[in-house]
XYZ file of C-alpha atoms in Angstrom:
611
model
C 292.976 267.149 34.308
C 294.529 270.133 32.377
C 292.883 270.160 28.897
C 295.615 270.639 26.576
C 295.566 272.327 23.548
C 295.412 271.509 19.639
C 297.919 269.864 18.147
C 297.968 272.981 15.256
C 295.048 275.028 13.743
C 295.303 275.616 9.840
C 293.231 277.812 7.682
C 290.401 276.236 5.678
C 292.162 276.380 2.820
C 295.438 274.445 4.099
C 293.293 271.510 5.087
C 291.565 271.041 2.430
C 294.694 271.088 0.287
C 296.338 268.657 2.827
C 293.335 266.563 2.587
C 293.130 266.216 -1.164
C 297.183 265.403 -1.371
C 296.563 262.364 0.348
C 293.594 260.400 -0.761
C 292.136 259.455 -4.168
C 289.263 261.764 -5.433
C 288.713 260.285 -8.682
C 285.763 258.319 -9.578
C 285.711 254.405 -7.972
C 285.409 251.624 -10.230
C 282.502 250.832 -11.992
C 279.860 247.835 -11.193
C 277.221 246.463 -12.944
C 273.451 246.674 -11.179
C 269.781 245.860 -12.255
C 268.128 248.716 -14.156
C 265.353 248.589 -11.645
C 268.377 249.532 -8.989
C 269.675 252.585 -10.999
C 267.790 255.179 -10.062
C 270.032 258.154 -8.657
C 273.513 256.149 -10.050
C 276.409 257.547 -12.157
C 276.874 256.061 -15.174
C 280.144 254.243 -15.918
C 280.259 254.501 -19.580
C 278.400 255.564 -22.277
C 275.443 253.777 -24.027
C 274.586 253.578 -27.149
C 271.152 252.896 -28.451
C 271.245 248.987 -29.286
C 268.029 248.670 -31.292
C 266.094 251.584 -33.009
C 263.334 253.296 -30.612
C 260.227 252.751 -32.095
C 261.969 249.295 -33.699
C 258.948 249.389 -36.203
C 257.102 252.096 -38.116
C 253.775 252.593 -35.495
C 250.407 254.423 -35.744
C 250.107 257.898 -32.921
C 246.348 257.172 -32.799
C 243.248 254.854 -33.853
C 242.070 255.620 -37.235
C 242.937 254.308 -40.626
C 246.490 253.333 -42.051
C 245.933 254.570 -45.950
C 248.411 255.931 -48.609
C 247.906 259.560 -48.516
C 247.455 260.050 -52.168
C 244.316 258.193 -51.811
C 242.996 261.222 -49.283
C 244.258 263.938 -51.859
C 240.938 266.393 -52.203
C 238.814 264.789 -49.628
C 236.142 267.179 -47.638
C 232.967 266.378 -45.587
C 230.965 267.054 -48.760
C 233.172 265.077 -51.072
C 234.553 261.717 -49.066
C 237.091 259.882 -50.620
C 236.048 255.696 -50.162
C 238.546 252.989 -49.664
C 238.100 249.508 -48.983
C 239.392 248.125 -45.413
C 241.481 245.078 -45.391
C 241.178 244.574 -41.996
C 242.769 245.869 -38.465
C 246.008 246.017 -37.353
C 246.271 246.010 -33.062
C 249.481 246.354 -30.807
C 251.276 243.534 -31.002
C 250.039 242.059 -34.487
C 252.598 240.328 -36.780
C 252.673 239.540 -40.384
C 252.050 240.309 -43.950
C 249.596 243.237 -44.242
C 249.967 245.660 -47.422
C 247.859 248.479 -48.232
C 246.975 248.450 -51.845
C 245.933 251.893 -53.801
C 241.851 251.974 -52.851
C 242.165 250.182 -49.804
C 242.992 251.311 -46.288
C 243.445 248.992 -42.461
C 241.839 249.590 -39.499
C 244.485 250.380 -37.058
C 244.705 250.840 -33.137
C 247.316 253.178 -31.653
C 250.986 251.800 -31.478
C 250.514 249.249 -34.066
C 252.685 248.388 -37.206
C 251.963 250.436 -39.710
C 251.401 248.017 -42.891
C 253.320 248.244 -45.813
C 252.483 250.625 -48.815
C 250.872 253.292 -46.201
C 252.144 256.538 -45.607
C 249.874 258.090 -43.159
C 246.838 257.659 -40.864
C 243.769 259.344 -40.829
C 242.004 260.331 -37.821
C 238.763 257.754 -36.912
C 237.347 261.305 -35.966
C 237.414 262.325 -39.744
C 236.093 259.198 -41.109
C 232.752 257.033 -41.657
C 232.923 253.501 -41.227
C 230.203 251.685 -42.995
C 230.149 247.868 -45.014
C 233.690 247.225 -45.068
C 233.912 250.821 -46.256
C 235.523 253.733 -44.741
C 234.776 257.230 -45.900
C 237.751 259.915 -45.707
C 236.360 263.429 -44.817
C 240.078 264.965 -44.520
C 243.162 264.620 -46.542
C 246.426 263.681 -44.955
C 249.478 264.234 -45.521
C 252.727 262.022 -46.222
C 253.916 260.940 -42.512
C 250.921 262.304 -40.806
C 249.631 260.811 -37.410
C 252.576 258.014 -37.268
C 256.334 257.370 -36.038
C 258.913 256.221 -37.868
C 261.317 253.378 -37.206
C 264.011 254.904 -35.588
C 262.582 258.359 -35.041
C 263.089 258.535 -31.360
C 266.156 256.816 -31.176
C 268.653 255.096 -34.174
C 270.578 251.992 -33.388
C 274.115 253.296 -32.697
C 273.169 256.650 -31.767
C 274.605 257.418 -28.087
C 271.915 258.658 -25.459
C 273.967 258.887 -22.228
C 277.478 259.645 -21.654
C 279.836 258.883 -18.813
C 279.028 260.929 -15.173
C 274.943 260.992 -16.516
C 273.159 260.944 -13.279
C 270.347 258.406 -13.546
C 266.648 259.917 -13.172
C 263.546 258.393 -13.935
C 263.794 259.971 -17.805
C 266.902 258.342 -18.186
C 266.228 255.027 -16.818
C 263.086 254.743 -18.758
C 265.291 255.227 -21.724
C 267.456 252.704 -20.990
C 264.138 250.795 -20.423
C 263.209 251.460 -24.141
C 265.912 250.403 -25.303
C 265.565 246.828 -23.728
C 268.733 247.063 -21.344
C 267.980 244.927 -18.328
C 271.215 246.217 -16.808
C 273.277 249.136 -16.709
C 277.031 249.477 -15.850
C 277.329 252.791 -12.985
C 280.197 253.738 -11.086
C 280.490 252.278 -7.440
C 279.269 253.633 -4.409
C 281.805 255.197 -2.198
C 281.219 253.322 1.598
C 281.272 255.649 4.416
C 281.348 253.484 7.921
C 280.124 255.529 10.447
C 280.130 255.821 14.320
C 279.430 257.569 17.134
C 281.502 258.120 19.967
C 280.842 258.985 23.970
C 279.856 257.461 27.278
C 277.091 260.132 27.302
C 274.776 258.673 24.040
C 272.053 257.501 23.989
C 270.602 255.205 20.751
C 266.893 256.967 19.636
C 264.633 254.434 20.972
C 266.276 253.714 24.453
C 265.034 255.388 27.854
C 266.638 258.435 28.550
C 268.241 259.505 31.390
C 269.838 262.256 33.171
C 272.851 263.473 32.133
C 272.337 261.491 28.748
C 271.873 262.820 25.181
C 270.423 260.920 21.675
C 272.312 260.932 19.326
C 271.182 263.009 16.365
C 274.294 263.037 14.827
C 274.610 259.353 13.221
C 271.531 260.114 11.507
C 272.058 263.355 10.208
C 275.230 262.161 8.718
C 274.262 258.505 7.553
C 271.644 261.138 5.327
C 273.625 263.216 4.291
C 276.441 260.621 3.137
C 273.232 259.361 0.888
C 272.211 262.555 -0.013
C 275.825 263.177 -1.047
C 275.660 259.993 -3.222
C 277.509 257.475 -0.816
C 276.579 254.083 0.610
C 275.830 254.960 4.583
C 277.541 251.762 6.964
C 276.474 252.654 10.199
C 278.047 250.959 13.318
C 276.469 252.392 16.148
C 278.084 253.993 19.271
C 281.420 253.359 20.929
C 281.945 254.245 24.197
C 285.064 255.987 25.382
C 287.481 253.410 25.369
C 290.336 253.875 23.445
C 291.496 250.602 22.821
C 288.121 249.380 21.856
C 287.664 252.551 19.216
C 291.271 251.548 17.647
C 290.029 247.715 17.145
C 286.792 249.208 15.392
C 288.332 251.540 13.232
C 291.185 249.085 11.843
C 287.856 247.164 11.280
C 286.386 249.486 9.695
C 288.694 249.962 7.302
C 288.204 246.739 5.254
C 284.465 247.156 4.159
C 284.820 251.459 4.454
C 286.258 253.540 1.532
C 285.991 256.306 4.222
C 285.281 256.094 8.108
C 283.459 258.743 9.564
C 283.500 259.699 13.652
C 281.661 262.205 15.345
C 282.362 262.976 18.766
C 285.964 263.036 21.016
C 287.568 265.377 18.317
C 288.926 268.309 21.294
C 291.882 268.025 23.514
C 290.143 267.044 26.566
C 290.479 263.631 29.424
C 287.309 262.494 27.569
C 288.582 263.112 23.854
C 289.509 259.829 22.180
C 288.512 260.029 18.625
C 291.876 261.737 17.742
C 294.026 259.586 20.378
C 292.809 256.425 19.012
C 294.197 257.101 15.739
C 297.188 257.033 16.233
C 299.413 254.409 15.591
C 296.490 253.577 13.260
C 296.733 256.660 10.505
C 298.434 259.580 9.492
C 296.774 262.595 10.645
C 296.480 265.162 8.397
C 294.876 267.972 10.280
C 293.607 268.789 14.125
C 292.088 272.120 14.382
C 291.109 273.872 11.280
C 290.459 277.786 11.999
C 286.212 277.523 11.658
C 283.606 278.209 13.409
C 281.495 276.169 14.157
C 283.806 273.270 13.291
C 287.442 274.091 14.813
C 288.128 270.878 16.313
C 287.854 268.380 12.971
C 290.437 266.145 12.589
C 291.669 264.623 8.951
C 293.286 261.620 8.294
C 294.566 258.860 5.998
C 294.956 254.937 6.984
C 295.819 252.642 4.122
C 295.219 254.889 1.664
C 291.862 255.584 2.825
C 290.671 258.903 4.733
C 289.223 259.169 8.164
C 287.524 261.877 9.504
C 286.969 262.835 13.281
C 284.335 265.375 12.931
C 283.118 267.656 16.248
C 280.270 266.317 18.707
C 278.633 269.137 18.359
C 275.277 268.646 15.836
C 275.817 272.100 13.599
C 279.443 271.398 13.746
C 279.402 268.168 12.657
C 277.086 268.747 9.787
C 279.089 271.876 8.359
C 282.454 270.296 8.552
C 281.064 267.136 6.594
C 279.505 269.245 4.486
C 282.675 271.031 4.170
C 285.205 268.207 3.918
C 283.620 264.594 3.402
C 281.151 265.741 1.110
C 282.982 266.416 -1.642
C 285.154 263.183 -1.461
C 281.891 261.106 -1.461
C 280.975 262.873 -4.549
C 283.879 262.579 -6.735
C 284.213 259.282 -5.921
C 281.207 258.116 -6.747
C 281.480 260.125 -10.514
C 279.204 263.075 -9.552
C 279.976 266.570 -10.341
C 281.093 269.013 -7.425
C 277.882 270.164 -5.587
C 277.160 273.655 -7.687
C 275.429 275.134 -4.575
C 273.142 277.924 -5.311
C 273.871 281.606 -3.971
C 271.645 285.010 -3.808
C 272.064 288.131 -2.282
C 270.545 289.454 0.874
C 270.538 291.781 3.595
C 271.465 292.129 7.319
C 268.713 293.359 9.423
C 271.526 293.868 12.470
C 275.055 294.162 12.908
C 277.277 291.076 13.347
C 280.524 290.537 15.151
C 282.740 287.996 14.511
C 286.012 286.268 15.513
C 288.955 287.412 14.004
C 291.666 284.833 13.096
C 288.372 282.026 11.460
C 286.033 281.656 8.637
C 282.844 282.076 10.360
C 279.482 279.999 9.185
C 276.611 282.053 10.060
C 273.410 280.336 9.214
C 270.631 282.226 8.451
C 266.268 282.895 7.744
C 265.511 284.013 4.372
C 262.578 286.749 4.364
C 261.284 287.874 1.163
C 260.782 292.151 1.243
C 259.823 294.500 -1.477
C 263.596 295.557 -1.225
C 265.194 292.077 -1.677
C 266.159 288.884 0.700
C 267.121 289.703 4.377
C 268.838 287.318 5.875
C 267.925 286.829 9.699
C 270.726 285.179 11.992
C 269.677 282.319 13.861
C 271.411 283.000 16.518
C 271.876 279.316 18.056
C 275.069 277.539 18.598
C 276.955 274.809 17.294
C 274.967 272.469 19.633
C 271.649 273.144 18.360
C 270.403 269.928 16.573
C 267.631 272.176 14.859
C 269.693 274.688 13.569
C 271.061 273.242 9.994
C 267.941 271.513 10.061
C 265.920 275.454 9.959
C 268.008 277.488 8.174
C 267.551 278.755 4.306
C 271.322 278.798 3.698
C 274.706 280.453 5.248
C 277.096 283.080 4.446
C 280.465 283.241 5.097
C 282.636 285.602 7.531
C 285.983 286.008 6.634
C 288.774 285.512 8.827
C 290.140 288.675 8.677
C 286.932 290.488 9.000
C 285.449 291.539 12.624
C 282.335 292.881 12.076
C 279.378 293.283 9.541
C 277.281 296.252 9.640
C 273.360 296.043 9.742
C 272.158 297.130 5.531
C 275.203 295.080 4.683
C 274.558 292.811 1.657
C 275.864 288.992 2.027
C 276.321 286.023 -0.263
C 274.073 283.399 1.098
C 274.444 279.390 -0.257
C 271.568 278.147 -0.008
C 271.209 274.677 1.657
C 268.495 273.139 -0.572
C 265.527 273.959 -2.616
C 264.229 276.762 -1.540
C 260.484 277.240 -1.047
C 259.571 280.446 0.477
C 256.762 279.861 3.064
C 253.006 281.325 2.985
C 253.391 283.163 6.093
C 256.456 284.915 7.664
C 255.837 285.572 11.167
C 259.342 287.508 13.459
C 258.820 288.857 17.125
C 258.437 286.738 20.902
C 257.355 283.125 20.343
C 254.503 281.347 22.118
C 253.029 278.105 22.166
C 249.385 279.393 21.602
C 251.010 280.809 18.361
C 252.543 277.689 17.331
C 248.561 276.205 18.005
C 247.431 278.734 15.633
C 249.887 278.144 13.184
C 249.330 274.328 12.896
C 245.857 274.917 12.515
C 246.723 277.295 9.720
C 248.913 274.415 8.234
C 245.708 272.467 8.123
C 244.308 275.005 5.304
C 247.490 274.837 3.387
C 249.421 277.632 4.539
C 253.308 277.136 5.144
C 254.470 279.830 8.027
C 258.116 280.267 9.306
C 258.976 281.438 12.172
C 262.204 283.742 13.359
C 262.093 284.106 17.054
C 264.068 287.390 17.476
C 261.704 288.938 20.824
C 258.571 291.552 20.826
C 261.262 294.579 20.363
C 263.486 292.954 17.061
C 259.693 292.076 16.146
C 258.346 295.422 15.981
C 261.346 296.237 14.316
C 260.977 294.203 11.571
C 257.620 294.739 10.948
C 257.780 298.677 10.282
C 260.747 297.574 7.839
C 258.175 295.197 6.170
C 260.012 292.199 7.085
C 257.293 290.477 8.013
C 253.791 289.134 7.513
C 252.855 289.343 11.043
C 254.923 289.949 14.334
C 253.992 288.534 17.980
C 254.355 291.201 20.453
C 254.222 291.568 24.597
C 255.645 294.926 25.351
C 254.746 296.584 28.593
C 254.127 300.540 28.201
C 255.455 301.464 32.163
C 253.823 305.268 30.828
C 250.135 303.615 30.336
C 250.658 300.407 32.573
C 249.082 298.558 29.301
C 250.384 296.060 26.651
C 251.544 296.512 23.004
C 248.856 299.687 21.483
C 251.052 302.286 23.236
C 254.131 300.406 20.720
C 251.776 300.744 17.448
C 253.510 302.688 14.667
C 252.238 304.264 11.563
C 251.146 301.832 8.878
C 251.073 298.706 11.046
C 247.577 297.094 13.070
C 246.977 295.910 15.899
C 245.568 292.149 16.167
C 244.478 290.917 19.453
C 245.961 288.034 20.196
C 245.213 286.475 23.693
C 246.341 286.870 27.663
C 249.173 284.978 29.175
C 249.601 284.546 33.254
C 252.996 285.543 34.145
C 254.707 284.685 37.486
C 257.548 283.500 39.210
C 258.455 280.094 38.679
C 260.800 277.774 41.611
C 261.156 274.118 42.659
C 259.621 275.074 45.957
C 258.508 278.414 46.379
C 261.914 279.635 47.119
C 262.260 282.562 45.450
C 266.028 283.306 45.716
C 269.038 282.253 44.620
C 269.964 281.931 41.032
C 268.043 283.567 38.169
C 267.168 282.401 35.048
C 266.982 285.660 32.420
C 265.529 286.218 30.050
C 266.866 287.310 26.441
C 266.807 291.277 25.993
C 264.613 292.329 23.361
C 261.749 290.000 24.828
C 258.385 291.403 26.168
C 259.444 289.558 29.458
C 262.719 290.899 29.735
C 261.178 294.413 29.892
C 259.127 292.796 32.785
C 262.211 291.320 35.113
C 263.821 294.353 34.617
C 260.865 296.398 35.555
C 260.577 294.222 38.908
C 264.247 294.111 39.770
C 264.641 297.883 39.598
C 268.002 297.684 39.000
C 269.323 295.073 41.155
C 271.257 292.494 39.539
C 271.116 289.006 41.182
C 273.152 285.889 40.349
C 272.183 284.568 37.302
C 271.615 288.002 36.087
C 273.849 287.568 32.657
C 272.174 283.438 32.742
C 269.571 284.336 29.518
C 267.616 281.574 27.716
C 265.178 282.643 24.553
C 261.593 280.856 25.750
C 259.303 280.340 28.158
C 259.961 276.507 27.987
C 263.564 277.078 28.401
C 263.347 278.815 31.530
C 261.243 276.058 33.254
C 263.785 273.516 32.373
C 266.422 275.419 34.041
C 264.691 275.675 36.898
C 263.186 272.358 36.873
C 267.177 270.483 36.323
C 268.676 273.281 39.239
C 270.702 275.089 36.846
C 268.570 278.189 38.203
C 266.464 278.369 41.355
C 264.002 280.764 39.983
C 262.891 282.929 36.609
C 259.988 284.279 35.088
C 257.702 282.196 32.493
C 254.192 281.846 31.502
C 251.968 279.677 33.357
C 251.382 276.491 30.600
C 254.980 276.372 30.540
C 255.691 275.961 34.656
C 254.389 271.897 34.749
C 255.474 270.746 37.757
C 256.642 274.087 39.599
C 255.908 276.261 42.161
C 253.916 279.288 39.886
C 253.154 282.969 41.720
C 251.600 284.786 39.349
C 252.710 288.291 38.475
C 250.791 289.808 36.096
C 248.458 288.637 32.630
C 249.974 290.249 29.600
C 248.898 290.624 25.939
C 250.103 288.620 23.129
C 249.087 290.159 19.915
C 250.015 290.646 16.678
C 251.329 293.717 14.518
C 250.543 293.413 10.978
C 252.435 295.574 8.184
C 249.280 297.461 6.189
C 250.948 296.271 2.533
C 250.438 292.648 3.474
C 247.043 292.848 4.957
C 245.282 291.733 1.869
C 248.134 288.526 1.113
C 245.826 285.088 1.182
C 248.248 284.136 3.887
C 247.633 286.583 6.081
C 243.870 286.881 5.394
C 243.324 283.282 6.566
C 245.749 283.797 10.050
C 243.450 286.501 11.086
C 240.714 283.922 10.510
C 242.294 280.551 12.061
C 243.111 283.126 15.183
C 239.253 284.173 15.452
C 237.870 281.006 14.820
C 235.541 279.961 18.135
C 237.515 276.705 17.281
C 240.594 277.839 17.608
C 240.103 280.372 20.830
C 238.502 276.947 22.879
C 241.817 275.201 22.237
C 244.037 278.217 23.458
C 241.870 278.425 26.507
C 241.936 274.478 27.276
C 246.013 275.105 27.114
C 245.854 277.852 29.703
C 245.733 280.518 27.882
C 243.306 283.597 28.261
C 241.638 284.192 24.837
């Protein structure tokens, strides 16, 4: 079937202004819930303080409630005496007065009595035959609260659009409120659509996929502040998809799709609304994230977001977030920005904004920010990334130096370790048993070459390298620059990996800038077979080519070939370079440990590797 096309692509800019003609984003109703419910709600109205907050004149500490006049002049070797009525606990109730001469007994938070003014500290008193002795003069209010202080009846403590943490519900606590009147939740019902999805939980099978993408977005409608309705996956059957989005509208103040948003034979989300709802939109000039559709049914909007994970995410994040949180009262997400760095040159699309999500690294010169270099059907990709910055439409390229605006995705806690080069599983082993000391690492899988790289620009607490020297016929030292070290790492068995022993066919690459790039394209000399241009970024990745048919042979190490036919090649070195100037960091100190631990080299041996 010819795919056809999209009905019209619009700037960001027009569909979001299209969007926000035609549905309500002002603040729902409001609803009355339990206090012990309010955490994280908007509140509806204001309140004012019903009672005063402390409703009684109280003592901050044990001691003795006295009139302070009585303490004038009083020193350790000239005690003042007064007589004690009695005590006063938490709780008490009734008449008690404190004469001139006399003084109560009182326990922290209880009524003060009536003629005191103060409280003196049991610490700077002796207690002897209904007689206390006052070592220390007070003064007029000293060491007690009075009715009202905190709070005064009438006073207003929280205002309309408050968000509700703990401090503010356990001042509505205080002040005796039971329950509190918040504005409503916006309801977002959700599906999933595609004959190719799989629930989490259910066997997989070929040719199937989970799907990730009614989590991530049931979360993030409650991260956004929304009430998450989720309804599963429906397969592609038009007719059935129109039924469950006209039902969907009664309970939904939004429906949400992900999944059949192109042009294609097995594209329904758009198709089944019509007849159903305006559509606003179809194809809004992003990337990831062209294919989002917009709508309105009933007054209420639907959105047919891509199938693609990263996709998905940005355009909710994009469009549907916002909604949820002006209509349920919260203020516009203020998303944080900082500045940072390109370590490499960019090119872009001309014609659409362009999300590129990025690593964070932390230099003596500033933030870089480090591309992650996956597409928009990555599910890990939001899910790793520090933040994103934004390519203009109009703009085609971004040089390498060039400083970027990154919005940051959430809080932002730089890890312990940075580590940028080739990636291994015997360095994710080493890392984990870092984690177990409390050290935080990151890694940016960039290849040995981008590695090195970064490491003589400082980029970098450590970098994993395998570069072949074809001058020395050894690994990584001939590659060791001025002000970095060497750190052995461990041997890896190369070889040629293949379903069964064929060794022909199509290859499986590998990405350039890897260690074992530099390796296929010492072996081929030159020659280019099919598959040449096929390049995956791991070790793992190339086996599962091979192992599904997509290739017929590549090059991997030997702990990732489980199940193929392995001739080995050649054992390389995996070490590490690490920058002189962050030797002495904690973080790094306790790497080099973990990676000479006895401990530590038994496990990488007992996973196939040589260390």
């Amino acid at each position: 079937m010819r795919q056809e096309q999209f009905l019209k692509v619009v700037s960001r800019e027009e569909a979001e202004r299209r969007f926000r003609e035609a549905v309500d984003f002002s603040p729902l109703p409001a609803e009355e819930v339990p206090l012990a419910a309010a955490l994280g709600r908007v509140l509806a109205g204001e309140v004012r303080a019903p009672v005063d907050v402390p409703p009684f004149p109280r003592s901050n500490m044990d001691g003795f409630a006295v009139r302070a006049a009585d303490t004038f002049g009083a020193a350790e070797e000239d005690p003042r005496r007064l007589r004690v009525l009695g005590t006063l606990l938490p709780g008490a109730s009734g008449p008690a007065e404190v004469a001139p001469g006399t003084a109560f007994a009182i326990a922290t938070g209880a009524p003060i009595p009536r003629g005191a003014d103060a409280v003196v500290m049991v610490e700077d008193t002796e207690f002897a035959d209904g007689v206390v002795e006052v070592r220390r003069a007070v003064a007029p209010g000293a060491n007690l609260s009075h009715a009202g202080s905190d709070i005064a009846r009438g006073e207003t403590v929280l205002r309309p659009g408050d968000v509700l943490s703990s401090r503010e519900t356990a001042v509505l606590a205080a002040l005796g409120l039971e329950r509190v009147r918040v504005v409503r939740r916006p309801r977002i019902v959700l599906f999933s659509t595609g004959d190719e999805l799989l629930a989490p939980g259910e066997t997989a099978k070929d040719g199937f996929v989970f799907d990730s993408n009614q989590r991530v977005l049931a979360d993030a409608v409650r991260e956004a502040g929304g009430e998450a309705l989720e309804k599963g996956i429906v397969r592609d059957d038009e007719k059935a998809l129109r039924a469950r989005l006209a039902e969907a509208l009664g309970p939904g103040d939004l429906v949400l799709l992900s999944g059949g948003t192109s042009k294609g034979p097995g594209d329904i989300g758009y198709r089944a609304l019509e007849g159903l709802a305006e559509i606003l939109v179809h194809g809004v000039a992003l990337k990831p994230g062209k294919p989002v559709v917009l709508a309105v049914a009933r007054g209420k909007p639907l959105a047919v977001l891509p199938g693609f994970p990263t996709s998905a995410i940005f355009t909710f994040h994009e469009f549907v977030a916002p909604w949820i949180r002006a209509r349920g009262g919260l203020p516009a997400d203020l998303a944080r920005e900082v500045f940072a760095t390109l370590p490499r040159a960019i090119v872009s699309e001309r014609g659409r904004t362009e999300y590129d999500l990025v690593h964070l690294v932390e230099t003596d010169k500033g933030l870089v920010a480090y591309p992650l270099g996956k597409g928009s059907g990555s599910v890990t990709t939001f899910s790793r990334a520090d933040g994103f910055h934004r390519i203009p439409a109009e703009v085609e390229r971004l040089e390498a130096g060039e400083r970027v605006r990154v919005t940051l995705l959430g809080p932002r806690t730089p890890p312990h370790l940075v580590v940028i080069g080739s990636h291994c599983t015997g360095l994710d082993l080493v890392l984990s048993r870092l984690r177990q000391r409390g050290f935080t690492s990151k890694v940016i899988a960039v290849g040995s070459t981008a590695g090195l790289e970064a490491a003589s620009r400082g980029e970098c607490d450590v970098a994993g390298i395998h570069l072949y020297s074809e001058d020395t016929g050894t690994y990584n030292e001939p590659f060791v620059r001025p002000g970095l070290t060497l750190v052995r790492g461990y041997g890896r068995r190369q070889g040629v990996v293949s379903r069964d022993g064929r060794e022909e066919g199509r290859l499986v690459n590998r990405n350039r800038g890897s260690g074992t790039r530099v390796l296929i394209d010492k072996l081929l000399a030159g020659q280019r077979p099919d598959g040449y241009d096929f390049e995956v970024r791991s070790h793992q990745a190339v086996a599962a080519a091979v192992a599904s048919g997509r290739a017929d042979f590549g090059v991997c190490i030997e702990n990732a070939a489980k199940g193929l036919r392995f001739r080995f090649l050649a054992e390389e070195r995996f070490d590490f370079l690490i920058p002189g100037a962050r030797r002495s960091r904690p973080a790094v100190r306790a790497f080099l440990e973990v990676l000479g631990d006895p401990a530590t080299r038994a496990a990488l041996n007992a996973e196939g590797f040589l260390a």
